[in-house]
GROMACS .gro file of C-alpha atoms in nm:
model
  321
    1UNK     CA    1  11.696   6.793   9.892
    2UNK     CA    2  11.481   6.931  10.159
    3UNK     CA    3  11.489   7.296  10.097
    4UNK     CA    4  11.446   7.262   9.702
    5UNK     CA    5  11.115   7.040   9.795
    6UNK     CA    6  10.987   7.315  10.040
    7UNK     CA    7  11.076   7.600   9.742
    8UNK     CA    8  10.881   7.381   9.543
    9UNK     CA    9  10.594   7.334   9.797
   10UNK     CA   10  10.602   7.701   9.886
   11UNK     CA   11  10.525   7.747   9.480
   12UNK     CA   12  10.261   7.535   9.430
   13UNK     CA   13  10.094   7.661   9.770
   14UNK     CA   14  10.076   7.984   9.616
   15UNK     CA   15   9.901   7.875   9.299
   16UNK     CA   16   9.661   7.663   9.507
   17UNK     CA   17   9.586   7.942   9.696
   18UNK     CA   18   9.554   8.201   9.433
   19UNK     CA   19   9.393   7.959   9.185
   20UNK     CA   20   9.148   7.803   9.514
   21UNK     CA   21   9.031   8.193   9.616
   22UNK     CA   22   8.946   8.246   9.233
   23UNK     CA   23   8.745   7.929   9.182
   24UNK     CA   24   8.570   7.957   9.568
   25UNK     CA   25   8.478   8.341   9.445
   26UNK     CA   26   8.321   8.200   9.099
   27UNK     CA   27   8.117   7.977   9.285
   28UNK     CA   28   7.970   8.139   9.553
   29UNK     CA   29   7.903   8.456   9.333
   30UNK     CA   30   7.754   8.226   9.066
   31UNK     CA   31   7.548   8.071   9.382
   32UNK     CA   32   7.501   8.436   9.528
   33UNK     CA   33   7.324   8.559   9.179
   34UNK     CA   34   7.091   8.235   9.134
   35UNK     CA   35   6.983   8.391   9.549
   36UNK     CA   36   6.929   8.746   9.392
   37UNK     CA   37   7.182   8.898   9.567
   38UNK     CA   38   7.287   9.233   9.452
   39UNK     CA   39   7.569   9.257   9.253
   40UNK     CA   40   7.734   9.552   9.438
   41UNK     CA   41   7.667   9.356   9.765
   42UNK     CA   42   7.861   9.041   9.606
   43UNK     CA   43   8.133   9.260   9.479
   44UNK     CA   44   8.132   9.415   9.873
   45UNK     CA   45   8.138   9.064  10.044
   46UNK     CA   46   8.224   8.749   9.863
   47UNK     CA   47   8.486   8.932   9.591
   48UNK     CA   48   8.629   9.126   9.833
   49UNK     CA   49   8.699   8.842  10.084
   50UNK     CA   50   8.804   8.645   9.807
   51UNK     CA   51   9.148   8.836   9.739
   52UNK     CA   52   9.203   8.777  10.137
   53UNK     CA   53   9.130   8.401  10.144
   54UNK     CA   54   9.521   8.360  10.081
   55UNK     CA   55   9.642   8.540  10.353
   56UNK     CA   56   9.353   8.429  10.581
   57UNK     CA   57   9.435   8.052  10.516
   58UNK     CA   58   9.817   8.114  10.607
   59UNK     CA   59   9.727   8.308  10.930
   60UNK     CA   60   9.494   8.024  11.057
   61UNK     CA   61   9.679   7.779  10.936
   62UNK     CA   62   9.982   7.909  11.141
   63UNK     CA   63   9.802   8.009  11.433
   64UNK     CA   64   9.684   7.655  11.456
   65UNK     CA   65  10.021   7.500  11.455
   66UNK     CA   66  10.102   7.769  11.713
   67UNK     CA   67  10.349   7.975  11.461
   68UNK     CA   68  10.225   8.265  11.578
   69UNK     CA   69  10.484   8.494  11.456
   70UNK     CA   70  10.438   8.385  11.110
   71UNK     CA   71  10.054   8.436  11.168
   72UNK     CA   72  10.094   8.814  11.236
   73UNK     CA   73  10.383   8.910  11.025
   74UNK     CA   74  10.208   8.768  10.717
   75UNK     CA   75   9.928   9.060  10.788
   76UNK     CA   76  10.159   9.281  10.865
   77UNK     CA   77  10.348   9.235  10.565
   78UNK     CA   78  10.033   9.195  10.349
   79UNK     CA   79   9.925   9.539  10.429
   80UNK     CA   80  10.240   9.700  10.434
   81UNK     CA   81  10.298   9.550  10.049
   82UNK     CA   82   9.934   9.600   9.918
   83UNK     CA   83  10.009   9.975  10.032
   84UNK     CA   84  10.346  10.037   9.862
   85UNK     CA   85  10.390   9.781   9.599
   86UNK     CA   86  10.032   9.736   9.490
   87UNK     CA   87   9.934  10.127   9.508
   88UNK     CA   88  10.260  10.224   9.391
   89UNK     CA   89  10.285   9.955   9.115
   90UNK     CA   90   9.926  10.078   9.018
   91UNK     CA   91  10.017  10.480   9.004
   92UNK     CA   92  10.345  10.436   8.840
   93UNK     CA   93  10.143  10.302   8.514
   94UNK     CA   94   9.887  10.564   8.549
   95UNK     CA   95   9.779  10.801   8.785
   96UNK     CA   96   9.512  10.677   9.043
   97UNK     CA   97   9.200  10.935   9.111
   98UNK     CA   98   9.083  10.898   9.465
   99UNK     CA   99   8.715  10.948   9.547
  100UNK     CA  100   8.610  11.142   9.777
  101UNK     CA  101   8.438  10.863  10.013
  102UNK     CA  102   8.767  10.674   9.978
  103UNK     CA  103   8.933  10.968  10.134
  104UNK     CA  104   8.674  11.053  10.423
  105UNK     CA  105   8.529  10.764  10.523
  106UNK     CA  106   8.746  10.424  10.390
  107UNK     CA  107   9.075  10.543  10.399
  108UNK     CA  108   9.058  10.686  10.757
  109UNK     CA  109   8.868  10.409  10.865
  110UNK     CA  110   9.180  10.150  10.738
  111UNK     CA  111   9.429  10.401  10.969
  112UNK     CA  112   9.147  10.334  11.249
  113UNK     CA  113   9.268   9.945  11.204
  114UNK     CA  114   9.635   9.998  11.225
  115UNK     CA  115   9.605  10.206  11.505
  116UNK     CA  116   9.388   9.972  11.718
  117UNK     CA  117   9.590   9.647  11.617
  118UNK     CA  118   9.889   9.856  11.780
  119UNK     CA  119   9.680   9.939  12.104
  120UNK     CA  120   9.537   9.577  12.114
  121UNK     CA  121   9.911   9.418  12.074
  122UNK     CA  122  10.090   9.650  12.246
  123UNK     CA  123   9.858   9.614  12.562
  124UNK     CA  124  10.022   9.314  12.715
  125UNK     CA  125  10.209   9.236  12.398
  126UNK     CA  126   9.959   8.960  12.307
  127UNK     CA  127   9.603   8.957  12.104
  128UNK     CA  128   9.400   8.718  12.311
  129UNK     CA  129   9.072   8.557  12.244
  130UNK     CA  130   8.897   8.899  12.394
  131UNK     CA  131   9.100   9.101  12.129
  132UNK     CA  132   8.999   8.868  11.827
  133UNK     CA  133   8.626   8.880  11.909
  134UNK     CA  134   8.653   9.269  11.953
  135UNK     CA  135   8.793   9.286  11.561
  136UNK     CA  136   8.555   9.070  11.425
  137UNK     CA  137   8.242   9.202  11.597
  138UNK     CA  138   8.426   9.538  11.434
  139UNK     CA  139   8.449   9.359  11.112
  140UNK     CA  140   8.075   9.293  11.114
  141UNK     CA  141   7.959   9.618  11.155
  142UNK     CA  142   8.184   9.756  10.887
  143UNK     CA  143   8.028   9.490  10.662
  144UNK     CA  144   7.668   9.575  10.754
  145UNK     CA  145   7.728   9.944  10.737
  146UNK     CA  146   7.954   9.888  10.360
  147UNK     CA  147   7.637   9.719  10.250
  148UNK     CA  148   7.369   9.999  10.428
  149UNK     CA  149   7.578  10.243  10.199
  150UNK     CA  150   7.505  10.024   9.861
  151UNK     CA  151   7.176  10.010   9.937
  152UNK     CA  152   7.124  10.364   9.978
  153UNK     CA  153   7.321  10.449   9.669
  154UNK     CA  154   7.134  10.219   9.442
  155UNK     CA  155   6.791  10.342   9.601
  156UNK     CA  156   6.946  10.718   9.562
  157UNK     CA  157   7.030  10.640   9.159
  158UNK     CA  158   6.821  10.310   9.123
  159UNK     CA  159   6.756  10.310   8.685
  160UNK     CA  160   7.153  10.391   8.649
  161UNK     CA  161   7.285  10.119   8.923
  162UNK     CA  162   7.036   9.870   8.752
  163UNK     CA  163   7.134   9.896   8.399
  164UNK     CA  164   7.487   9.987   8.470
  165UNK     CA  165   7.540   9.666   8.696
  166UNK     CA  166   7.324   9.457   8.461
  167UNK     CA  167   7.566   9.530   8.188
  168UNK     CA  168   7.906   9.512   8.375
  169UNK     CA  169   7.837   9.191   8.540
  170UNK     CA  170   8.148   9.012   8.543
  171UNK     CA  171   8.014   8.681   8.739
  172UNK     CA  172   8.038   8.378   8.579
  173UNK     CA  173   7.687   8.189   8.463
  174UNK     CA  174   7.774   7.861   8.591
  175UNK     CA  175   7.515   7.570   8.682
  176UNK     CA  176   7.462   7.517   9.063
  177UNK     CA  177   7.573   7.161   9.049
  178UNK     CA  178   7.959   7.311   8.889
  179UNK     CA  179   7.874   7.639   9.176
  180UNK     CA  180   7.910   7.394   9.432
  181UNK     CA  181   8.231   7.184   9.282
  182UNK     CA  182   8.392   7.510   9.216
  183UNK     CA  183   8.329   7.624   9.619
  184UNK     CA  184   8.427   7.259   9.766
  185UNK     CA  185   8.698   7.241   9.487
  186UNK     CA  186   8.835   7.590   9.574
  187UNK     CA  187   8.832   7.576   9.985
  188UNK     CA  188   9.022   7.281   9.933
  189UNK     CA  189   9.282   7.419   9.747
  190UNK     CA  190   9.309   7.735   9.966
  191UNK     CA  191   9.325   7.501  10.279
  192UNK     CA  192   9.588   7.254  10.152
  193UNK     CA  193   9.784   7.553   9.956
  194UNK     CA  194   9.792   7.738  10.324
  195UNK     CA  195   9.935   7.427  10.493
  196UNK     CA  196  10.189   7.376  10.209
  197UNK     CA  197  10.309   7.750  10.227
  198UNK     CA  198  10.331   7.761  10.630
  199UNK     CA  199  10.498   7.422  10.636
  200UNK     CA  200  10.768   7.533  10.336
  201UNK     CA  201  10.826   7.911  10.498
  202UNK     CA  202  10.887   7.749  10.814
  203UNK     CA  203  11.140   7.485  10.630
  204UNK     CA  204  11.320   7.785  10.476
  205UNK     CA  205  11.317   8.010  10.757
  206UNK     CA  206  11.501   7.716  10.939
  207UNK     CA  207  11.760   7.595  10.652
  208UNK     CA  208  11.860   7.993  10.646
  209UNK     CA  209  11.834   8.036  11.043
  210UNK     CA  210  11.597   8.327  10.945
  211UNK     CA  211  11.303   8.432  11.142
  212UNK     CA  212  10.963   8.348  11.109
  213UNK     CA  213  10.911   8.685  11.121
  214UNK     CA  214  11.092   8.748  10.828
  215UNK     CA  215  10.971   8.515  10.604
  216UNK     CA  216  10.610   8.635  10.682
  217UNK     CA  217  10.696   8.987  10.588
  218UNK     CA  218  10.861   8.909  10.296
  219UNK     CA  219  10.790   8.602  10.116
  220UNK     CA  220  10.488   8.458  10.261
  221UNK     CA  221  10.336   8.853  10.226
  222UNK     CA  222  10.433   8.873   9.869
  223UNK     CA  223  10.312   8.574   9.772
  224UNK     CA  224   9.950   8.610   9.932
  225UNK     CA  225   9.917   8.949   9.842
  226UNK     CA  226   9.959   8.838   9.528
  227UNK     CA  227   9.575   8.856   9.405
  228UNK     CA  228   9.563   9.230   9.531
  229UNK     CA  229   9.850   9.310   9.324
  230UNK     CA  230   9.716   9.192   8.982
  231UNK     CA  231   9.352   9.285   9.028
  232UNK     CA  232   9.495   9.637   9.090
  233UNK     CA  233   9.737   9.669   8.804
  234UNK     CA  234   9.445   9.507   8.584
  235UNK     CA  235   9.214   9.780   8.712
  236UNK     CA  236   9.474  10.029   8.662
  237UNK     CA  237   9.521   9.929   8.267
  238UNK     CA  238   9.172   9.932   8.216
  239UNK     CA  239   9.127  10.269   8.418
  240UNK     CA  240   8.906  10.145   8.669
  241UNK     CA  241   9.091  10.369   8.901
  242UNK     CA  242   8.887  10.364   9.204
  243UNK     CA  243   8.830   9.966   9.202
  244UNK     CA  244   9.222   9.984   9.184
  245UNK     CA  245   9.276  10.201   9.554
  246UNK     CA  246   8.941  10.061   9.675
  247UNK     CA  247   9.062   9.675   9.624
  248UNK     CA  248   9.368   9.784   9.818
  249UNK     CA  249   9.179   9.963  10.138
  250UNK     CA  250   8.898   9.711  10.172
  251UNK     CA  251   9.182   9.437  10.151
  252UNK     CA  252   9.372   9.615  10.394
  253UNK     CA  253   9.077   9.644  10.643
  254UNK     CA  254   8.995   9.268  10.589
  255UNK     CA  255   9.344   9.126  10.678
  256UNK     CA  256   9.312   9.310  11.038
  257UNK     CA  257   8.959   9.262  11.140
  258UNK     CA  258   8.864   8.962  11.002
  259UNK     CA  259   9.194   8.780  10.958
  260UNK     CA  260   9.387   8.863  11.298
  261UNK     CA  261   9.048   8.849  11.446
  262UNK     CA  262   8.986   8.465  11.399
  263UNK     CA  263   9.357   8.365  11.412
  264UNK     CA  264   9.314   8.516  11.773
  265UNK     CA  265   9.010   8.406  11.864
  266UNK     CA  266   9.077   8.055  11.753
  267UNK     CA  267   9.483   8.088  11.957
  268UNK     CA  268   9.634   8.382  12.155
  269UNK     CA  269   9.899   8.550  11.957
  270UNK     CA  270  10.219   8.696  12.140
  271UNK     CA  271  10.351   8.973  12.009
  272UNK     CA  272  10.730   9.117  11.988
  273UNK     CA  273  10.883   9.408  11.945
  274UNK     CA  274  10.944   9.383  11.588
  275UNK     CA  275  10.564   9.408  11.529
  276UNK     CA  276  10.484   9.698  11.715
  277UNK     CA  277  10.800   9.885  11.535
  278UNK     CA  278  10.610   9.674  11.175
  279UNK     CA  279  10.297   9.822  11.230
  280UNK     CA  280  10.421  10.157  11.338
  281UNK     CA  281  10.578  10.132  10.958
  282UNK     CA  282  10.257  10.027  10.832
  283UNK     CA  283  10.080  10.352  10.968
  284UNK     CA  284  10.366  10.583  10.887
  285UNK     CA  285  10.302  10.443  10.552
  286UNK     CA  286   9.948  10.484  10.553
  287UNK     CA  287   9.952  10.873  10.629
  288UNK     CA  288  10.229  10.885  10.334
  289UNK     CA  289  10.025  10.755  10.100
  290UNK     CA  290   9.687  10.928  10.210
  291UNK     CA  291   9.906  11.302  10.251
  292UNK     CA  292   9.994  11.186   9.848
  293UNK     CA  293   9.607  11.104   9.752
  294UNK     CA  294   9.506  11.413   9.953
  295UNK     CA  295   9.727  11.681   9.781
  296UNK     CA  296   9.577  11.655   9.431
  297UNK     CA  297   9.320  11.404   9.494
  298UNK     CA  298   9.512  11.140   9.332
  299UNK     CA  299   9.862  10.927   9.304
  300UNK     CA  300  10.083  11.037   9.040
  301UNK     CA  301  10.359  10.883   8.850
  302UNK     CA  302  10.621  11.022   9.047
  303UNK     CA  303  10.436  10.917   9.381
  304UNK     CA  304  10.358  10.564   9.290
  305UNK     CA  305  10.756  10.506   9.243
  306UNK     CA  306  10.864  10.675   9.588
  307UNK     CA  307  10.637  10.429   9.738
  308UNK     CA  308  10.812  10.139   9.582
  309UNK     CA  309  11.146  10.334   9.669
  310UNK     CA  310  10.973  10.341  10.046
  311UNK     CA  311  10.945   9.994  10.000
  312UNK     CA  312  11.302   9.857   9.880
  313UNK     CA  313  11.455  10.066  10.239
  314UNK     CA  314  11.197   9.895  10.449
  315UNK     CA  315  11.318   9.555  10.305
  316UNK     CA  316  11.657   9.622  10.332
  317UNK     CA  317  11.591   9.743  10.699
  318UNK     CA  318  11.399   9.404  10.790
  319UNK     CA  319  11.654   9.212  10.648
  320UNK     CA  320  11.962   9.363  10.829
  321UNK     CA  321  11.769   9.416  11.171
   0.00000   0.00000   0.00000
């Protein structure tokens, strides 16, 4: 009975996380628009962070409860899932073109974040307060650089950008009062959803004799990555191919720098050797995906299928180690 309750709480928690993040983003974006914040900056900050809210809630909740194995494995597992399943499934639907800016700037930066996490974690086998502050400082610099690059691009082609973004702006036009309700309600849903997911995951892990690390890498990681999966597949089906890849690369950067930065600042997180191995796998998968993208400037269907197969092999490995 306790196991059934835990499974139901896990499902309800995932729903609260995903829908809560949606409402929070809609409310925050609407308020930002009323304050005349440019649409591109909203996209780079509020909307991009919105897809990472589930991971943030779960990892911070786990960190506060001293379930550090779940906090770390959730981020690593989500990044691997984003890379191999989200991008793999999107490419299997339609080949994904890759912009030069993503390949030359954003993707190498995401690779650097994985290397930095491996270095900080392996050095003393702990992600401490200082490491968390370092990650948050780099994250702040990343956000500032993105905003500056967007403002530069808008200045270079002002008329084209203004007309296209006025036409394509999908921000919901809602009242200020309703926007505040969305923000408060969405934040509450994310908070309680994170609590339920963490507690349910621990109960399920205990019932089957599984480690929190395995649960974090699989069930929790897949559940909290659903926003990225839905967003990227929808973008691929609508031929918004840059968005499909940019969403994943941006989310992976946010997960490492912002989520682990916040979690480590709150409570130091002990690394285990499995974490080191999984970060190595993340780096290896990142290099493989970068190679696929770099060779022809796009991800082909057969390469997407290869990525999905690689993820299946990885799942088999972590379930049997």
